[in-house]
Amino acid sequence: MDLKLYDTLSREKRVFQPIDPARVRMYVCGPTVYDYAHIGNARPVIVFDVLYRMLRQIYGADHVIYVRNITDVDDKINARAAERGISIGELTRTTYENFKNDVKALGCLPPTVEPRATEHITEMKTLIERLVASGHAYVADGHVLFDVPSMPDYGRLSNRSLDEMIAGARVEVAPYKRDPQDFVLWKPSKPGEPSWPSPSGIAEQGRPGWHIECSAMSWKHLGETFDIHGGGIDLVFPHHENEIAQSRCSFHTPFMAHTWMHNGFLQVEGEKMSKSLGNFFTIHDLLQDWPGEVLRFNMLRTHYRQPIDWTLKGLEESYATLRHLMGEGTSAAPQFAPGVIEALSDDLNTPKAIAELHALHARGESEALAGSLAALGFTQRPRSRREVDKTQVEALVAQRLAARKVKDFAESDRIRDALTAMGVILKDSKDGTTWEVAP
Ligand code: AMP
Ligand code: ZN
């Protein structure tokens, strides 16, 4: 059966044909590690995990290479580390650890490679020097800029007019740019910011722009061209447009990735998720209230290219549906049933795949159902939800802390036991006490 995937660049659903079926290669832009990932960030992670699992079934687990990078050099990282008074290394390390725990709880397999930007500075500089040498980039005022007019078919992915690109992405107009569309490959570092010796004869130390990171990491781990490049729809412009420009002009190739895939955006209760609206949820927060499988299932009930409205009602339905489908939680080796793989082969139609799971359930095909659930990343029946009163738990945690401060260990143990009885597990560390609901 053919696998069909929608390609953002050609704007059509096409039969997927790997460049080398013995080495199917996929790159997905990963997180910038400065804070807990939010539930919108979980969408590409889950969607491309399903695709990864499918590719592994079709081509064999050893024949698929999935690269998801970690952006560990960025203005937001510098600012947050300074704000918290910790080193950049400590911030990126702990944020990455949290991310790893979150996505594991969401039932995602680790990618084959998780490269870090700061470990690929040499490759970035090599690409930058190639671009300068071939006239696709220039040095100005301590920066290296990509010369957009040097690439006649720049803009094909986002297919926008120049005016729209400038307006939409707030392309920075700077005096050192030859053309307002030109974008930064390398820039000077301010005092206290991470910096490396610069390429292209620039005397001052500097640091890479964001876009060049992904061109360098995909090149290092997947080669000059590869099969699938993915990320959220917001990355089409300028990030992916610029990745294409950098990679194609460095290697003189007609394409960077064969298939460009983008997930739609996630909203919460019909509104854009934002801290100021009070509807901002990290994966970590949601995992306090919901088993990871339920979050994963809720994400897959909507086709990945559609916008998704994340609601409490939807989560409750997902919880009930998954408990129903998983029955007593019979486990099986991961294997997609034919109807399920057929649905997924049509541009990852997960809502249709879920309808197929219901059909398997209705027909009593429990073996095929369990195999398909496992193949989709559902191996455990979600635990029954214990309703804990967060305010009450937080108050007890604070009381216990106060007891410990005055060395009243009998009282502190009594409170811990009371919390255990409520199904709450405490974790003490040097940074304080966190809690979670027991599985
Ligand atoms: P960022 O850390 O902002 O670069 O985002 C990491 C990934 O999450 C990218 O692939 C984004 O496109 C994606 N993403 C960010 N916000 C959302 C959202 N609200 N809905 C869906 N995907 C998102
Ligand atoms: Zn990227």
Coordinates of C-alpha atoms and ligand atoms in Angstrom, one line a residue:
M1 CA 0.0 0.0 0.0
D2 CA 1.3 3.4 -0.9
L3 CA 2.0 6.0 1.8
K4 CA 0.7 9.4 0.8
L5 CA 1.9 12.5 2.5
Y6 CA 0.9 16.1 1.9
D7 CA 3.9 18.2 0.9
T8 CA 3.7 21.9 1.8
L9 CA 6.2 22.8 -1.0
S10 CA 4.3 21.3 -3.9
R11 CA 0.9 21.8 -2.2
E12 CA -0.2 18.3 -3.0
K13 CA -0.6 14.9 -1.4
R14 CA 2.0 12.6 -3.1
V15 CA 3.1 9.0 -2.9
F16 CA 6.1 8.9 -0.5
Q17 CA 9.1 7.4 -2.1
P18 CA 12.3 7.4 0.0
I19 CA 15.5 8.4 -1.7
D20 CA 17.0 5.2 -0.1
P21 CA 14.5 2.8 1.4
A22 CA 17.3 1.3 3.4
R23 CA 17.9 4.7 5.1
V24 CA 14.7 6.7 5.4
R25 CA 15.6 10.1 6.8
M26 CA 13.4 12.5 8.7
Y27 CA 14.3 15.8 10.4
V28 CA 11.9 17.7 12.8
C29 CA 12.7 21.0 14.4
G30 CA 12.8 20.5 18.1
P31 CA 12.4 22.7 21.2
T32 CA 14.3 25.8 22.3
V33 CA 15.2 24.7 25.8
Y34 CA 14.5 27.7 28.1
D35 CA 11.3 26.6 29.9
Y36 CA 8.8 23.7 30.1
A37 CA 7.3 22.8 26.7
H38 CA 3.7 23.8 26.3
I39 CA 0.9 21.5 25.0
G40 CA 1.2 23.2 21.5
N41 CA 4.8 22.1 21.4
A42 CA 3.7 18.6 22.1
R43 CA 1.7 18.5 18.8
P44 CA 4.7 18.1 16.4
V45 CA 6.3 15.7 18.9
I46 CA 3.3 13.4 18.9
V47 CA 2.4 13.7 15.2
F48 CA 5.9 12.9 14.0
D49 CA 6.3 10.1 16.5
V50 CA 3.3 8.4 14.8
L51 CA 4.9 8.9 11.4
Y52 CA 8.2 7.6 12.8
R53 CA 6.5 4.5 14.1
M54 CA 4.7 4.0 10.8
L55 CA 7.9 4.4 8.8
R56 CA 9.6 1.8 11.1
Q57 CA 6.9 -0.7 10.4
I58 CA 7.0 -0.1 6.7
Y59 CA 10.8 0.1 6.1
G60 CA 12.1 -1.8 9.2
A61 CA 13.1 -0.2 12.5
D62 CA 16.8 -0.1 11.6
H63 CA 16.1 1.6 8.3
V64 CA 14.6 4.8 9.6
I65 CA 16.7 7.7 11.0
Y66 CA 14.8 10.4 12.9
V67 CA 16.6 13.5 13.9
R68 CA 15.0 16.1 16.3
N69 CA 17.3 18.9 17.3
I70 CA 17.6 20.8 20.5
T71 CA 18.2 24.6 20.2
D72 CA 20.4 25.4 23.1
V73 CA 21.7 28.8 22.0
D74 CA 19.1 31.6 21.8
D75 CA 18.2 35.0 23.1
K76 CA 15.4 33.6 25.2
I77 CA 17.8 31.2 26.8
N78 CA 20.3 33.9 27.7
A79 CA 17.6 36.1 29.1
R80 CA 16.0 33.4 31.2
A81 CA 19.3 32.2 32.7
A82 CA 20.2 35.7 33.7
E83 CA 16.7 36.2 35.2
R84 CA 17.0 33.0 37.3
G85 CA 20.7 33.7 38.1
I86 CA 21.8 30.3 36.8
S87 CA 24.2 29.3 34.1
I88 CA 23.1 28.8 30.6
G89 CA 24.4 25.2 30.8
E90 CA 22.3 24.5 33.9
L91 CA 19.2 26.0 32.3
T92 CA 19.4 24.1 29.1
R93 CA 20.4 20.8 30.8
T94 CA 17.4 20.9 33.3
T95 CA 15.0 22.1 30.6
Y96 CA 16.0 19.3 28.3
E97 CA 15.7 16.7 31.1
N98 CA 12.1 18.0 31.7
F99 CA 11.3 17.8 28.0
K100 CA 12.6 14.2 27.8
N101 CA 10.4 13.2 30.8
D102 CA 7.4 14.9 29.3
V103 CA 7.6 13.4 25.9
K104 CA 8.3 9.9 27.3
A105 CA 5.1 10.3 29.4
L106 CA 3.3 11.1 26.1
G107 CA 4.3 7.7 24.7
C108 CA 6.9 9.0 22.2
L109 CA 9.9 7.0 21.2
P110 CA 13.2 8.8 21.5
P111 CA 14.5 10.0 18.1
T112 CA 17.5 8.3 16.6
V113 CA 19.6 11.4 17.2
E114 CA 18.9 14.5 19.3
P115 CA 21.7 16.9 18.2
R116 CA 22.4 20.1 20.2
A117 CA 23.1 23.3 18.3
T118 CA 26.1 24.2 20.4
E119 CA 27.8 20.9 19.4
H120 CA 27.5 21.8 15.7
I121 CA 29.1 25.2 15.5
T122 CA 31.9 23.9 13.3
E123 CA 29.4 22.6 10.7
M124 CA 27.5 25.9 10.8
K125 CA 30.7 27.8 10.1
T126 CA 31.6 25.5 7.3
L127 CA 28.2 26.2 5.6
I128 CA 28.5 29.9 6.2
E129 CA 32.0 30.0 4.6
R130 CA 30.7 28.0 1.6
L131 CA 27.8 30.5 1.2
V132 CA 30.2 33.5 1.3
A133 CA 32.6 31.8 -1.1
S134 CA 29.8 31.1 -3.6
G135 CA 28.4 34.7 -3.4
H136 CA 25.2 33.7 -1.5
A137 CA 26.2 35.5 1.7
Y138 CA 28.2 38.5 2.7
V139 CA 29.9 40.0 5.7
A140 CA 28.6 43.3 7.1
D141 CA 29.3 45.0 10.4
G142 CA 30.4 41.8 12.2
H143 CA 27.4 39.9 10.8
V144 CA 27.2 37.3 8.0
L145 CA 24.0 37.7 6.0
F146 CA 22.3 35.5 3.5
D147 CA 21.9 37.4 0.2
V148 CA 18.3 36.5 -0.7
P149 CA 18.2 38.0 -4.2
S150 CA 21.1 35.7 -5.0
M151 CA 18.6 32.8 -5.0
P152 CA 16.0 33.3 -7.7
D153 CA 13.5 30.8 -6.4
Y154 CA 13.6 31.9 -2.8
G155 CA 10.1 32.0 -1.3
R156 CA 8.6 28.9 -2.9
L157 CA 7.7 27.1 0.3
S158 CA 5.7 29.9 1.8
N159 CA 4.7 31.3 -1.6
R160 CA 4.3 34.8 -0.5
S161 CA 5.0 38.1 -2.0
L162 CA 8.0 40.1 -0.7
D163 CA 5.7 42.6 1.0
E164 CA 3.8 39.9 2.8
M165 CA 7.0 38.3 4.0
I166 CA 8.3 41.5 5.4
A167 CA 5.0 42.4 7.0
G168 CA 4.2 38.9 8.3
A169 CA 7.4 38.0 9.9
R170 CA 8.6 41.5 10.9
V171 CA 11.7 41.0 8.9
E172 CA 14.3 43.1 10.7
V173 CA 15.3 46.1 8.6
A174 CA 18.9 46.9 9.6
P175 CA 21.4 49.4 8.1
Y176 CA 23.9 46.6 7.4
K177 CA 21.5 44.6 5.2
R178 CA 21.8 45.0 1.4
D179 CA 18.2 43.9 1.0
P180 CA 15.5 43.9 3.7
Q181 CA 14.9 40.2 3.1
D182 CA 18.5 39.2 3.9
F183 CA 18.7 37.2 7.0
V184 CA 21.4 36.6 9.6
L185 CA 23.6 33.5 9.5
W186 CA 26.1 34.8 12.1
K187 CA 26.0 37.8 14.5
P188 CA 28.2 39.4 17.1
S189 CA 27.7 38.4 20.7
K190 CA 27.1 40.9 23.4
P191 CA 29.2 40.8 26.5
G192 CA 28.2 37.9 28.7
E193 CA 26.5 36.0 25.8
P194 CA 27.8 32.7 24.5
S195 CA 30.3 33.2 21.7
W196 CA 32.6 31.4 19.4
P197 CA 35.4 32.4 17.0
S198 CA 33.6 33.8 13.9
P199 CA 33.8 32.5 10.4
S200 CA 34.7 34.5 7.2
G201 CA 37.5 36.6 8.7
I202 CA 35.4 38.4 11.3
A203 CA 37.7 39.4 14.1
E204 CA 35.1 39.6 17.0
Q205 CA 33.6 36.4 18.5
G206 CA 30.0 35.7 17.6
R207 CA 27.2 33.2 17.5
P208 CA 25.0 31.6 14.9
G209 CA 21.5 32.7 13.8
W210 CA 18.7 30.2 14.4
H211 CA 18.1 29.0 10.8
I212 CA 21.6 27.9 10.1
E213 CA 21.5 25.5 13.1
C214 CA 19.0 23.2 11.4
S215 CA 20.8 23.3 8.0
A216 CA 24.0 22.2 9.8
M217 CA 22.5 19.5 12.0
S218 CA 20.4 18.0 9.2
W219 CA 23.5 17.9 7.0
K220 CA 25.7 16.3 9.6
H221 CA 23.2 13.6 10.5
L222 CA 21.2 13.1 7.4
G223 CA 23.2 14.4 4.5
E224 CA 22.8 17.1 1.9
T225 CA 19.3 16.0 0.9
F226 CA 16.8 13.8 2.8
D227 CA 13.2 12.6 2.8
I228 CA 11.0 14.4 5.3
H229 CA 11.3 17.7 7.1
G230 CA 8.7 18.6 9.7
G231 CA 7.5 21.1 12.2
G232 CA 4.6 23.4 13.1
I233 CA 3.0 25.5 10.5
D234 CA 4.5 28.7 12.0
L235 CA 7.9 27.5 11.0
V236 CA 7.2 27.6 7.2
F237 CA 8.2 31.3 7.1
P238 CA 10.9 32.4 7.7
H239 CA 12.6 29.4 9.4
H240 CA 12.0 26.6 6.8
E241 CA 12.2 29.0 3.9
N242 CA 15.6 30.0 5.1
E243 CA 16.8 26.5 5.9
I244 CA 16.0 25.6 2.2
A245 CA 17.9 28.7 1.0
Q246 CA 21.0 27.9 3.1
S247 CA 21.1 24.1 2.4
R248 CA 20.4 24.3 -1.3
C249 CA 22.8 27.1 -2.0
S250 CA 25.5 25.4 0.1
F251 CA 25.3 22.1 -1.8
H252 CA 23.9 23.3 -5.1
T253 CA 21.0 20.8 -4.8
P254 CA 17.6 21.1 -6.4
F255 CA 15.8 20.4 -3.0
M256 CA 16.6 20.1 0.7
A257 CA 13.9 17.6 1.7
H258 CA 11.6 15.7 -0.6
T259 CA 8.5 16.2 1.6
W260 CA 7.8 19.2 3.8
M261 CA 5.2 18.5 6.5
H262 CA 3.6 21.0 8.9
N263 CA 1.2 20.5 11.7
G264 CA -1.6 22.9 12.4
F265 CA -1.8 25.1 15.5
L266 CA -3.3 24.2 18.8
Q267 CA -5.7 26.5 20.6
V268 CA -7.2 26.2 24.0
E269 CA -11.0 26.4 24.5
G270 CA -11.3 28.3 21.2
E271 CA -8.6 30.9 22.0
K272 CA -5.0 31.4 21.3
M273 CA -3.0 30.0 24.1
S274 CA -1.3 32.7 26.0
K275 CA 0.0 33.5 29.5
S276 CA -2.0 36.7 29.6
L277 CA -5.3 35.0 28.9
G278 CA -4.5 32.4 31.7
N279 CA -5.0 29.5 29.3
F280 CA -1.4 28.5 28.9
F281 CA -0.7 24.9 29.8
T282 CA 2.7 23.1 29.9
I283 CA 2.8 19.4 29.2
H284 CA 4.1 19.1 32.8
D285 CA 1.0 20.8 34.2
L286 CA -1.4 18.7 32.2
L287 CA 0.4 15.5 33.3
Q288 CA -0.5 16.3 36.9
D289 CA -4.1 15.9 36.0
W290 CA -4.1 13.5 33.1
P291 CA -2.3 10.3 32.2
G292 CA 0.1 10.9 29.3
E293 CA -1.8 8.4 27.1
V294 CA -5.0 10.5 27.3
L295 CA -3.1 13.7 26.2
R296 CA -1.6 11.7 23.3
F297 CA -5.0 10.2 22.3
N298 CA -6.6 13.7 22.5
M299 CA -4.0 15.0 20.2
L300 CA -4.6 12.3 17.6
R301 CA -8.3 12.7 17.4
T302 CA -7.8 15.7 15.1
H303 CA -6.0 15.4 11.8
Y304 CA -2.5 16.9 12.1
R305 CA -3.1 19.6 9.4
Q306 CA -6.3 20.9 11.0
P307 CA -6.2 23.4 13.8
I308 CA -6.9 21.6 17.1
D309 CA -9.1 23.0 19.8
W310 CA -7.8 21.7 23.1
T311 CA -10.7 21.5 25.6
L312 CA -11.4 20.0 29.0
K313 CA -14.5 18.3 27.4
G314 CA -12.3 16.8 24.7
L315 CA -9.9 15.4 27.4
E316 CA -12.7 13.8 29.3
E317 CA -14.0 12.2 26.1
S318 CA -10.5 11.0 25.2
Y319 CA -10.1 9.5 28.7
A320 CA -13.4 7.6 28.5
T321 CA -12.8 6.4 24.9
L322 CA -9.3 5.2 25.5
R323 CA -10.4 3.3 28.7
H324 CA -13.1 1.7 26.6
L325 CA -10.8 0.8 23.7
M326 CA -8.1 -0.5 26.0
G327 CA -10.5 -2.8 27.9
E328 CA -8.6 -4.7 30.5
G329 CA -5.3 -3.5 29.0
T330 CA -4.3 -6.6 27.2
S331 CA -0.9 -6.0 25.8
A332 CA 0.4 -7.1 22.4
A333 CA 3.4 -6.7 20.2
P334 CA 3.0 -3.4 18.2
Q335 CA 1.5 -4.2 14.8
F336 CA -0.9 -1.9 12.8
A337 CA -4.0 -3.8 11.6
P338 CA -4.6 -3.4 7.9
G339 CA -7.5 -0.9 8.3
V340 CA -5.5 1.2 10.6
I341 CA -2.4 1.4 8.4
E342 CA -4.6 2.2 5.5
A343 CA -6.1 5.2 7.3
L344 CA -2.6 6.3 8.4
S345 CA -1.3 5.9 4.9
D346 CA -3.6 8.6 3.7
D347 CA -1.6 11.5 5.0
L348 CA -1.6 10.3 8.6
N349 CA -5.4 10.2 9.0
T350 CA -5.5 9.5 12.7
P351 CA -9.2 10.3 13.2
K352 CA -9.9 7.6 10.6
A353 CA -7.4 5.3 12.3
I354 CA -9.3 5.8 15.6
A355 CA -12.6 5.0 13.8
E356 CA -10.9 1.7 12.7
L357 CA -10.0 1.0 16.3
H358 CA -13.6 1.3 17.2
A359 CA -14.5 -1.1 14.4
L360 CA -12.0 -3.6 15.6
H361 CA -13.4 -3.3 19.1
A362 CA -17.0 -3.7 17.9
R363 CA -16.0 -6.9 15.9
G364 CA -14.2 -8.3 19.0
E365 CA -10.9 -8.4 17.2
S366 CA -9.0 -7.9 20.4
E367 CA -5.6 -9.1 19.2
A368 CA -5.6 -6.7 16.2
L369 CA -6.9 -3.9 18.4
A370 CA -4.2 -4.3 21.1
G371 CA -1.5 -4.6 18.4
S372 CA -2.7 -1.4 16.7
L373 CA -3.0 0.5 20.0
A374 CA 0.6 -0.6 20.9
A375 CA 1.8 0.4 17.4
L376 CA 0.2 3.9 17.9
G377 CA 2.0 4.2 21.2
F378 CA -0.7 3.1 23.6
T379 CA 0.6 0.3 25.8
Q380 CA -1.2 0.9 29.1
R381 CA -4.8 1.5 30.0
P382 CA -4.9 5.0 31.5
R383 CA -4.9 4.8 35.2
S384 CA -8.2 5.8 36.9
R385 CA -8.1 9.5 37.6
R386 CA -7.9 10.3 41.2
E387 CA -9.5 13.6 41.8
V388 CA -7.1 15.6 43.9
D389 CA -7.9 19.0 45.2
K390 CA -4.9 21.0 44.1
T391 CA -5.4 23.8 46.5
Q392 CA -5.6 21.4 49.4
V393 CA -2.5 19.5 48.3
E394 CA -0.5 22.8 47.9
A395 CA -1.6 23.9 51.4
L396 CA -0.5 20.5 52.9
V397 CA 2.8 20.7 51.1
A398 CA 3.4 24.2 52.5
Q399 CA 2.4 23.0 56.0
R400 CA 4.9 20.1 55.8
L401 CA 7.6 22.5 54.7
A402 CA 6.9 24.7 57.6
A403 CA 7.1 21.7 60.0
R404 CA 10.4 20.7 58.5
K405 CA 11.8 24.2 58.9
V406 CA 11.2 24.0 62.7
K407 CA 12.4 20.4 62.7
D408 CA 9.0 19.0 63.7
F409 CA 9.6 15.7 61.8
A410 CA 6.7 13.9 63.4
E411 CA 4.3 16.5 62.0
S412 CA 6.1 16.5 58.6
D413 CA 5.8 12.7 58.4
R414 CA 2.1 12.8 59.4
I415 CA 1.4 15.2 56.5
R416 CA 3.4 13.1 54.1
D417 CA 1.3 10.1 55.1
A418 CA -1.9 12.0 54.6
L419 CA -0.8 13.0 51.1
T420 CA 0.2 9.5 50.3
A421 CA -3.2 8.3 51.3
M422 CA -4.7 10.9 48.9
G423 CA -2.5 9.4 46.1
V424 CA 0.0 12.2 46.0
I425 CA 3.7 11.5 45.7
L426 CA 6.2 14.1 47.1
K427 CA 9.6 14.7 45.6
D428 CA 12.1 16.6 47.7
S429 CA 15.1 18.1 46.1
K430 CA 17.5 21.0 46.8
D431 CA 15.2 23.2 44.8
G432 CA 12.2 22.5 46.9
T433 CA 9.3 20.0 47.0
T434 CA 7.3 19.0 43.9
W435 CA 4.3 16.6 43.9
E436 CA 2.5 14.4 41.5
V437 CA -0.5 12.1 41.4
A438 CA 0.6 8.5 41.8
P439 CA 0.1 6.4 38.7
Ligands
AMP1 P1 9.3 26.6 19.5 O1 10.0 26.0 20.7 O2 8.4 27.7 19.7 O3 10.3 26.8 18.3 O4 8.3 25.4 19.0 C1 8.7 24.1 18.9 C2 7.7 23.4 18.0 O5 6.3 23.5 18.5 C3 7.7 23.9 16.6 O6 7.5 22.9 15.6 C4 6.4 24.8 16.6 O7 5.9 25.0 15.3 C5 5.5 24.0 17.4 N1 4.4 24.8 18.1 C6 4.6 25.9 18.8 N2 3.4 26.4 19.3 C7 2.4 25.6 18.8 C8 1.0 25.5 18.8 N3 0.3 26.4 19.6 N4 0.4 24.5 18.2 C9 1.0 23.6 17.4 N5 2.4 23.6 17.3 C10 3.1 24.6 18.0
ZN2 ZN 14.6 24.0 12.2

